[in-house]
Short mmCIF file of C-alpha atoms and ligand atoms in Angstrom, two decimals:
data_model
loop_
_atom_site.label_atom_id
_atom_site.label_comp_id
_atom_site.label_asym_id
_atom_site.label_seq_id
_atom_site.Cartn_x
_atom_site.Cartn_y
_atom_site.Cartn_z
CA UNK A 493 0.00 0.00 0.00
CA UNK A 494 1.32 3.20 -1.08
CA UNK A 495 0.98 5.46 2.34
CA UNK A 496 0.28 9.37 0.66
CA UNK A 497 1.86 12.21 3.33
CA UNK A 498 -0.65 15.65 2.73
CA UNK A 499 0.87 18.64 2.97
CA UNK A 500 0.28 20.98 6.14
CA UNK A 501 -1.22 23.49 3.87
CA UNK A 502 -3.01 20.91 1.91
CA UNK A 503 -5.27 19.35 5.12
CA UNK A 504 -8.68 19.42 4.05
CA UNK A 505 -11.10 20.41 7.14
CA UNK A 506 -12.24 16.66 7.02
CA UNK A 507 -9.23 15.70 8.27
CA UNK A 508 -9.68 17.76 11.81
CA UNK A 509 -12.81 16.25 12.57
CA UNK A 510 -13.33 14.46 16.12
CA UNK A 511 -11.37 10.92 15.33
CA UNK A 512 -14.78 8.99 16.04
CA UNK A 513 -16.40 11.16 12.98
CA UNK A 514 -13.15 10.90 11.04
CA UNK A 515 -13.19 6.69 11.46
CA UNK A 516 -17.08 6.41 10.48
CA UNK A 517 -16.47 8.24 7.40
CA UNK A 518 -13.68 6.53 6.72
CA UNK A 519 -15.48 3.24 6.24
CA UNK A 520 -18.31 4.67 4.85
CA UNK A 521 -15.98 6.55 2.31
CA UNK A 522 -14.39 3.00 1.41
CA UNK A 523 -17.70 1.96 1.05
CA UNK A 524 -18.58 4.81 -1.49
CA UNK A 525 -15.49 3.87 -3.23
CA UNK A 526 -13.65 7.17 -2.29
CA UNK A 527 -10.85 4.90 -1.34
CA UNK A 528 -8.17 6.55 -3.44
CA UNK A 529 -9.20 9.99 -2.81
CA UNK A 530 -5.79 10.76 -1.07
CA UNK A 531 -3.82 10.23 -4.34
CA UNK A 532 -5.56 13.44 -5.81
CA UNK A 533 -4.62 15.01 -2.48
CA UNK A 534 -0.79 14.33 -2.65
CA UNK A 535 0.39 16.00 -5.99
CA UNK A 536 0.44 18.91 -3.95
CA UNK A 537 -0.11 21.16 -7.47
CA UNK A 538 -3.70 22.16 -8.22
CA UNK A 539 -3.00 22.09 -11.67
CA UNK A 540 -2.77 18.10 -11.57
CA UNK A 541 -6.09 18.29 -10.64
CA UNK A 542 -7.09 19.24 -14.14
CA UNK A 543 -8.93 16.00 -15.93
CA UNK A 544 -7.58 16.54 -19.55
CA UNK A 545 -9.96 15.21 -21.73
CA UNK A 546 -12.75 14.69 -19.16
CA UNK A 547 -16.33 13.89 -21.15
CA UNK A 548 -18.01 16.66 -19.85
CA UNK A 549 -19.64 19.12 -22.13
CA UNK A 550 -18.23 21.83 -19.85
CA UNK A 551 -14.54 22.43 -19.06
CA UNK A 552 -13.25 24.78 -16.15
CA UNK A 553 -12.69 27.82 -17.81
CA UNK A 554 -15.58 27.47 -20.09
CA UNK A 555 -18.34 29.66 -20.02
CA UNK A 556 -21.05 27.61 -18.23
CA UNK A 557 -23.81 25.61 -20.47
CA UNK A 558 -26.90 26.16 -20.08
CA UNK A 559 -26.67 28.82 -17.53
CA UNK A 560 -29.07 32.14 -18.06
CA UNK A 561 -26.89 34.82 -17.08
CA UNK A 562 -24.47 34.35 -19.42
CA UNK A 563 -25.27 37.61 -21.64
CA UNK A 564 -25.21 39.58 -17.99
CA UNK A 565 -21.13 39.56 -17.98
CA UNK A 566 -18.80 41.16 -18.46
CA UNK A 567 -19.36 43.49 -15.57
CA UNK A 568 -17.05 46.87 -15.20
CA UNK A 569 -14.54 46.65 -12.44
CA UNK A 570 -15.40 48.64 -9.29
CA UNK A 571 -11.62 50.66 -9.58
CA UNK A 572 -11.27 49.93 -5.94
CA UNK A 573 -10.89 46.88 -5.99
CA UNK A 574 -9.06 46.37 -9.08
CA UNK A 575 -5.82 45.44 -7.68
CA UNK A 576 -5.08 42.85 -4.89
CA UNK A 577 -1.32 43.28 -4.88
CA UNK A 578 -0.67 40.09 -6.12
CA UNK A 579 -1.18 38.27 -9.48
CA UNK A 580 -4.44 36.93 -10.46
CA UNK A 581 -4.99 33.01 -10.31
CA UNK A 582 -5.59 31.48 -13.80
CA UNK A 583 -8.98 30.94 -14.21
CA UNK A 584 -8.70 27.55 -15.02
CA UNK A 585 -6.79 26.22 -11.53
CA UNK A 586 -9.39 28.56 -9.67
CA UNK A 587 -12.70 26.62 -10.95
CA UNK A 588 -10.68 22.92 -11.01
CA UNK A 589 -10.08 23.02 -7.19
CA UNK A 590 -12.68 23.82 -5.33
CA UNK A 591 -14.47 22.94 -1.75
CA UNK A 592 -17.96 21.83 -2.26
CA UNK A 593 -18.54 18.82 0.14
CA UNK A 594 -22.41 18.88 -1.22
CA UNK A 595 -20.53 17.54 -3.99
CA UNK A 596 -17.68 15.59 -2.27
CA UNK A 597 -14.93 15.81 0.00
CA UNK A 598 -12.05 16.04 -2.37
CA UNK A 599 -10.94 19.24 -4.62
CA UNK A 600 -12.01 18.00 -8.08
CA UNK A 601 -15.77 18.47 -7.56
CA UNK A 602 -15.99 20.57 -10.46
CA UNK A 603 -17.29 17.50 -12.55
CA UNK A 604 -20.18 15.64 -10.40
CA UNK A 605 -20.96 19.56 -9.26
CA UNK A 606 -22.16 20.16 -13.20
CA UNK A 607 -24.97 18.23 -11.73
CA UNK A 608 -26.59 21.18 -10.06
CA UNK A 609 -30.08 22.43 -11.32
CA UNK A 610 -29.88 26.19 -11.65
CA UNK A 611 -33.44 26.98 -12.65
CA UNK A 612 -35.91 27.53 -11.11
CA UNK A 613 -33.47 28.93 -8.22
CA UNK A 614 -35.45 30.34 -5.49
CA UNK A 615 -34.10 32.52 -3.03
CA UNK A 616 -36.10 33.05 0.46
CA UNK A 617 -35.00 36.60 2.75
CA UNK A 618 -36.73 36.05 5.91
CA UNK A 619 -36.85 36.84 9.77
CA UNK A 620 -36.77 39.75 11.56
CA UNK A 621 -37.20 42.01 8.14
CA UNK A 622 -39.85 44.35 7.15
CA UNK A 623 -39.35 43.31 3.76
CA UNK A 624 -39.86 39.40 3.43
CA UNK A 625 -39.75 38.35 0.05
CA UNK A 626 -39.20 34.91 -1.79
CA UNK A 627 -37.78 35.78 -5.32
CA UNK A 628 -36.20 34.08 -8.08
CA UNK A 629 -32.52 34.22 -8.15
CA UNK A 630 -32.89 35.40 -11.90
CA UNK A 631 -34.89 38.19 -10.82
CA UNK A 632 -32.89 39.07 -7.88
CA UNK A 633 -29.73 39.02 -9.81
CA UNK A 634 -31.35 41.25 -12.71
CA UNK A 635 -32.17 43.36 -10.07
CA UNK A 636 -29.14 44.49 -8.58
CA UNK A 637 -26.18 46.58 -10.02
CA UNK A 638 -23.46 44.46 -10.74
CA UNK A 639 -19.58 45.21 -10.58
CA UNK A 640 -16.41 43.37 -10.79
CA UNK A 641 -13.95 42.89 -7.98
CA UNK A 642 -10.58 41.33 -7.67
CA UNK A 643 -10.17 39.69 -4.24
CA UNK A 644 -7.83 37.71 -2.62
CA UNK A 645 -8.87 34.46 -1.00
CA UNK A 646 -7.70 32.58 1.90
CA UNK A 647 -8.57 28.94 2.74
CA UNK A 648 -8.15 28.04 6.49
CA UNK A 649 -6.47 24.89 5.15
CA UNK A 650 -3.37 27.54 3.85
CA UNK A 651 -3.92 27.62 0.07
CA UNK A 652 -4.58 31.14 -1.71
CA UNK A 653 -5.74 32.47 -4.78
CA UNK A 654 -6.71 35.88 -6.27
CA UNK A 655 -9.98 36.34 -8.53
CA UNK A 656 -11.91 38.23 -9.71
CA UNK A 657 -15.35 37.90 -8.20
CA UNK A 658 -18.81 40.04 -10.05
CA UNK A 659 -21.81 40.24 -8.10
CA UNK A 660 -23.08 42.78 -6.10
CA UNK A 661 -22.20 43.97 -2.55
CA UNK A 662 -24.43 42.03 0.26
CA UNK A 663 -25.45 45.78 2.27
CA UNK A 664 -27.61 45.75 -0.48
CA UNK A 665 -29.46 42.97 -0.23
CA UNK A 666 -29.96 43.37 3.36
CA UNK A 667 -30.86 46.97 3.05
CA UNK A 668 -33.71 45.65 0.72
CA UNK A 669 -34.50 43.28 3.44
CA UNK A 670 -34.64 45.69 5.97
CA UNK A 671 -33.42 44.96 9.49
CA UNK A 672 -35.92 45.30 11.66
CA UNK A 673 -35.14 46.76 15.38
CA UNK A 674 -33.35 43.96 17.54
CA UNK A 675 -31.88 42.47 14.92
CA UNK A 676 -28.14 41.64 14.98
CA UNK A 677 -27.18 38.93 12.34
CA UNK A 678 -27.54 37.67 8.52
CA UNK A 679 -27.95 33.88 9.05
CA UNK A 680 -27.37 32.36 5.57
CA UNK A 681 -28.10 28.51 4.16
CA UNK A 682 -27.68 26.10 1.25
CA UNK A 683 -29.82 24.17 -0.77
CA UNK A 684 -30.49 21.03 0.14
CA UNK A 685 -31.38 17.77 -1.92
CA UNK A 686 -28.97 14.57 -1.58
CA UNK A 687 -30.33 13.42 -4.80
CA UNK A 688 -28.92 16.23 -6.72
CA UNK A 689 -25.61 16.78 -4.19
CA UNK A 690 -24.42 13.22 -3.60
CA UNK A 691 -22.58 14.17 -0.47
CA UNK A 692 -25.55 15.50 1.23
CA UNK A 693 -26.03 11.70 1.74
CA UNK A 694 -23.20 11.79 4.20
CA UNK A 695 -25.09 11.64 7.16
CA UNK A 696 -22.02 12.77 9.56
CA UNK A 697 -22.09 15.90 7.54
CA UNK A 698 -24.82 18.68 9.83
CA UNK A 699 -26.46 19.56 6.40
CA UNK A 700 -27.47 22.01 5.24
CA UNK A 701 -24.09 24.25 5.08
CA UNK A 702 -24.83 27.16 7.11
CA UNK A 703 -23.06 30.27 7.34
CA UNK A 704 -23.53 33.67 9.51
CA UNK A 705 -22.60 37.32 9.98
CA UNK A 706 -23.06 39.97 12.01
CA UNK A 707 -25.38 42.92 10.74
CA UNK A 708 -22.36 45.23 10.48
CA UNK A 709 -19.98 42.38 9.09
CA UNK A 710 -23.00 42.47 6.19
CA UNK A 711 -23.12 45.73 5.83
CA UNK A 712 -19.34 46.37 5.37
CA UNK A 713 -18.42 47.04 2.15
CA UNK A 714 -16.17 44.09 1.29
CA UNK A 715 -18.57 41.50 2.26
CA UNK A 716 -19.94 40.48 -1.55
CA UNK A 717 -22.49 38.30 -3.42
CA UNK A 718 -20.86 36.70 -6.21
CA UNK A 719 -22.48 35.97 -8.96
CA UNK A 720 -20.09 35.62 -11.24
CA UNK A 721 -16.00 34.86 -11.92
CA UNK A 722 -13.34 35.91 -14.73
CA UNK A 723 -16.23 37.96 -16.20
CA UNK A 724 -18.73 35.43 -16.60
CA UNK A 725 -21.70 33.82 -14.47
CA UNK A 726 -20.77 31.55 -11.68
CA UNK A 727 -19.71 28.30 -12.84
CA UNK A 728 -21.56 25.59 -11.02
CA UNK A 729 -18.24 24.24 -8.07
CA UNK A 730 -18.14 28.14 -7.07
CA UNK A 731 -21.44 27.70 -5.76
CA UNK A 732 -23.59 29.35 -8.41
CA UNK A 733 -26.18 31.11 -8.67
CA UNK A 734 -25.11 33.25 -5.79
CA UNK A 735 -22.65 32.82 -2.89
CA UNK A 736 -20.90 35.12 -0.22
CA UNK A 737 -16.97 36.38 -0.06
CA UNK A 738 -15.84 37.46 2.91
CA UNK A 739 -12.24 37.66 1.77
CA UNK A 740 -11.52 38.95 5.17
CA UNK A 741 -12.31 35.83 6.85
CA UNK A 742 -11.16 32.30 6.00
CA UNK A 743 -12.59 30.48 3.29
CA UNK A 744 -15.27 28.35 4.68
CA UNK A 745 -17.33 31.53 5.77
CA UNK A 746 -17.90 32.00 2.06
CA UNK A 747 -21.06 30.15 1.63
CA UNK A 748 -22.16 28.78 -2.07
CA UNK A 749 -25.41 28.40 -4.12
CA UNK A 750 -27.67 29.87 -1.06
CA UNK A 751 -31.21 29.81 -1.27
CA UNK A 752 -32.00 31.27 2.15
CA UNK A 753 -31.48 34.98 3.62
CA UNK A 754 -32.31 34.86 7.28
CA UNK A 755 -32.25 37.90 9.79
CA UNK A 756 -32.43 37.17 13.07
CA UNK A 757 -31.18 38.28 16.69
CA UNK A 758 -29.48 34.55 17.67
CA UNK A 759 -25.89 33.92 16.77
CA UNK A 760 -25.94 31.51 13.80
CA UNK A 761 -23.94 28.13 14.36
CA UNK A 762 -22.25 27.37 11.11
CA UNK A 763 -21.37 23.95 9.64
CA UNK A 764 -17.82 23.90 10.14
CA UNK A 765 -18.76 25.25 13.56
CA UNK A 766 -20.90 22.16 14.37
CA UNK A 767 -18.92 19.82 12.90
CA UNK A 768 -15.69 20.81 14.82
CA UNK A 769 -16.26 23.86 17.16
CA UNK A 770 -13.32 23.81 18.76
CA UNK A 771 -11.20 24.50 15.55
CA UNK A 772 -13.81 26.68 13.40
CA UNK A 773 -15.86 29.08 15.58
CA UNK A 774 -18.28 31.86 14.18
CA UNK A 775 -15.28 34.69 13.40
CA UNK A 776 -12.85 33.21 11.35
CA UNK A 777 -11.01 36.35 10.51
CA UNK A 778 -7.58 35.58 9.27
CA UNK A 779 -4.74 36.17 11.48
CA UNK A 780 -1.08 34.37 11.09
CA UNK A 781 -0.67 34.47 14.70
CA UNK A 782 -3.55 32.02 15.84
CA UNK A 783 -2.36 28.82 14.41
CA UNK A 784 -5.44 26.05 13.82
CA UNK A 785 -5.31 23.36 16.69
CA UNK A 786 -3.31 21.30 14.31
CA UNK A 787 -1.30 23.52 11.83
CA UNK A 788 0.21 27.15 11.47
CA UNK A 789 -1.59 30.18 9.95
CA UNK A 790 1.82 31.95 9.46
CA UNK A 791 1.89 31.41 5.60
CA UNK A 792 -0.18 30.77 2.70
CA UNK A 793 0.42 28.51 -0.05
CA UNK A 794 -0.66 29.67 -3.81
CA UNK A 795 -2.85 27.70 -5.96
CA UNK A 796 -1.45 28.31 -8.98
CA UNK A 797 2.32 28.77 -8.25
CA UNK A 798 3.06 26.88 -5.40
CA UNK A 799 4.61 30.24 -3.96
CA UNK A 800 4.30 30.23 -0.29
CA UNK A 801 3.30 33.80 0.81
CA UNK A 802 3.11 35.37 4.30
CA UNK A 803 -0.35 35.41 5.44
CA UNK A 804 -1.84 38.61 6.67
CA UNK A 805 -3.94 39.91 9.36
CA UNK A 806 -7.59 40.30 7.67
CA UNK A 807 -5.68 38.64 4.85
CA UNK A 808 -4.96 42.00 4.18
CA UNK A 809 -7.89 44.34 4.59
CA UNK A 810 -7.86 45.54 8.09
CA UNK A 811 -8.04 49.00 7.05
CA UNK A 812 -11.51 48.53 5.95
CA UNK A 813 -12.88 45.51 8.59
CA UNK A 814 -10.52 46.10 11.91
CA UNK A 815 -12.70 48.17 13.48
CA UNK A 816 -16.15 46.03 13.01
CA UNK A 817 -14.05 43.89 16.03
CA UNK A 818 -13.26 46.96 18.23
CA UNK A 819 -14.97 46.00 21.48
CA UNK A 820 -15.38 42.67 20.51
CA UNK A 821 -14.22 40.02 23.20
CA UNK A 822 -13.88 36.45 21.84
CA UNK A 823 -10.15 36.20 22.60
CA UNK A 824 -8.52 33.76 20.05
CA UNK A 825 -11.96 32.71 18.72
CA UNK A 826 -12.05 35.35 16.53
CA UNK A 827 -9.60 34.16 14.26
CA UNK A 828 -10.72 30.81 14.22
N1 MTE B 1399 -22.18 25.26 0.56
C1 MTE B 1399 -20.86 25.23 0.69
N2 MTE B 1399 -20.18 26.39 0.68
C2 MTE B 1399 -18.82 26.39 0.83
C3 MTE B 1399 -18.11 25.17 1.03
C4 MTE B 1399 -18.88 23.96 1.02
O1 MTE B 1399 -18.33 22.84 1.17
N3 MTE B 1399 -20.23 24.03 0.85
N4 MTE B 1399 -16.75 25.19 1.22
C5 MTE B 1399 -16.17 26.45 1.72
C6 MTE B 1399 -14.72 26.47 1.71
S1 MTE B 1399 -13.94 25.58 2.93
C7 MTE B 1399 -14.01 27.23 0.83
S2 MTE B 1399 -12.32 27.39 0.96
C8 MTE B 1399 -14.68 27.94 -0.28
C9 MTE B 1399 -14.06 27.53 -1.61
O2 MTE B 1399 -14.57 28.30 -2.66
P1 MTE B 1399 -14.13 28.01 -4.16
O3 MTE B 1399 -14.26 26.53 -4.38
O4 MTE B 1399 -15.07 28.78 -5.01
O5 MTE B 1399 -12.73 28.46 -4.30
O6 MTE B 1399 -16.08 27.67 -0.32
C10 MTE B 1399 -16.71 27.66 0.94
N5 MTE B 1399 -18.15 27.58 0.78
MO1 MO B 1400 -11.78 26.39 3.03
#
């Protein structure tokens, strides 16, 4: 047997799970036939993740098939954010090595992911808001203004990228909602349907993926709905039709294809939080200092290049998100 070594930077967040979870899934994953899934793991490149000559219709870096917002892009750049101080990620290593784990635990999910419906999309905003509505996502993405903006990303698991995200700034949304008195967070959710997303059968998994902010957190300005990538709509493993970035905070807060808009005044418990809360708490704002229980922060390894990068505080954008956490006392668990 060929024993595979992961990288550090490389650990996907299934591998921090409490060991009982961790040995479950591993038989049921042997079961499933995910047996060789560490192979994929160990080239330690994204780019080997590309399936050359794959028979799908679509190929990362295509436009997506049989999507309807494809005449929407390209958006113009909001000039504010059109420069992340480092190099952008090629397109096609950013939508070939992805986290999806409604669509498997691994990074190539971009294949068995084509598999998600897109239409009808319906997107409920509901809770404490004066404004509850239940709209199509074609409508509500027709609806809003849409801009381009070039982001960096951080994983929590230490691999980076820079893209460039369109879609339209959350505040908006939730001022359309509006807040109602009382209220003090955005609680945000994922479909749901195991037939469609095979790994929604993983029962160990607290579906659906769940995600939350606080009100101001939404309403800063960074905190964006994608709808769209490399000037075209969301291909279907970045969690089309809409999904949050956050590039503040790690990775996992970024929440894909969400159907659900919830405000409320109770602190929202998110997946990774369930699953694991002593390693992923509510926050997760980036900060090289707080290492994860089981690995260091202190760096950042880059998709494309390999390059290993010094992480920064915010990942970066402190200037504009520091003070959302002035008076905030979580200790440690705000970077986790
Ligand atoms: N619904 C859902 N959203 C999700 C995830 C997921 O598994 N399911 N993974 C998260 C993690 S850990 C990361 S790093 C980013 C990856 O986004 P990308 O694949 O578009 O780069 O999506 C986040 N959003
Ligand atoms: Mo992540």
């Amino acid at each position: 047997m060929r024993i595979i070594r992961r990288r550090s930077w490389n650990l996907p967040e299934r591998d921090v799970t409490p060991e009982a979870v961790w040995r479950d899934r591993r038989s049921v994953l042997k079961a499933m036939g995910f047996g060789a899934m560490g192979a994929a793991m160990g080239g330690g490149v994204a780019g080997a993740l590309l399936a050359p000559g794959h028979a799908h219709a679509y190929q990362p870096g295509d436009a997506p098939t049989d999507n309807p917002w494809t005449g929407l892009y390209p958006v113009d750049r909001n000039p504010a954010y059109a420069d992340a101080g480092r190099p952008l990620t090629p397109e096609k290593i950013a939508s070939s090595y992805n986290n999806f784990y409604e669509f498997g635990t691994h990074k190539r999910i971009w294949p068995d992911a084509q598999k998600l419906t897109l239409q009808p999309w319906t997107v409920t905003i509901d809770g404490m808001v004066d404004n509850p509505q239940t709209l199509d996502a074609d409508a509500l993405i027709r609806k809003m203004a849409l801009e381009e903006r070039i982001y960096r990303f951080r994983c929590v698991e230490a691999w980076a990228m820079v893209v460039p995200w369109s879609g339209f700034p959350l505040s908006a949304l939730v001022k359309m909602a509006g807040p109602k008195a009382g209220a003090k967070y955005l609680r945000m959710e994922t479909f749901e349907d195991s037939g469609m997303a095979h790994g929604q059968r993983s029962i160990w998994l607290p579906w659906p993926y769940v995600e939350g902010l606080t009100l101001d957190e939404a309403a800063n300005d960074l905190a964006f709905i994608a709808t769209g990538i490399y000037g075209k709509p969301l291909p279907r493993q970045h969690g089309a039709p809409l999904r949050l970035v956050t590039p503040w905070k790690y990775g996992f807060k970024s929440i894909k294809s969400i159907v659900r808009f919830t405000v409320t005044d109770e602190r929202p418990t998110s997946f990774w939080e369930q699953l694991e809360s002593r390693e992923y708490g509510f926050w997760a704002n980036v900060n090289p200092e707080v290492a994860h229980p089981r690995w260091s922060q202190a760096t950042e390894k880059m998709i494309d290049t390999g390059e290993d990068v010094p992480t920064l505080k915010w990942n970066g954008y402190g200037e504009q998100v520091a003070s959302l956490y002035t008076g905030v006392n979580d200790g440690d668990r705000l970077f986790r």
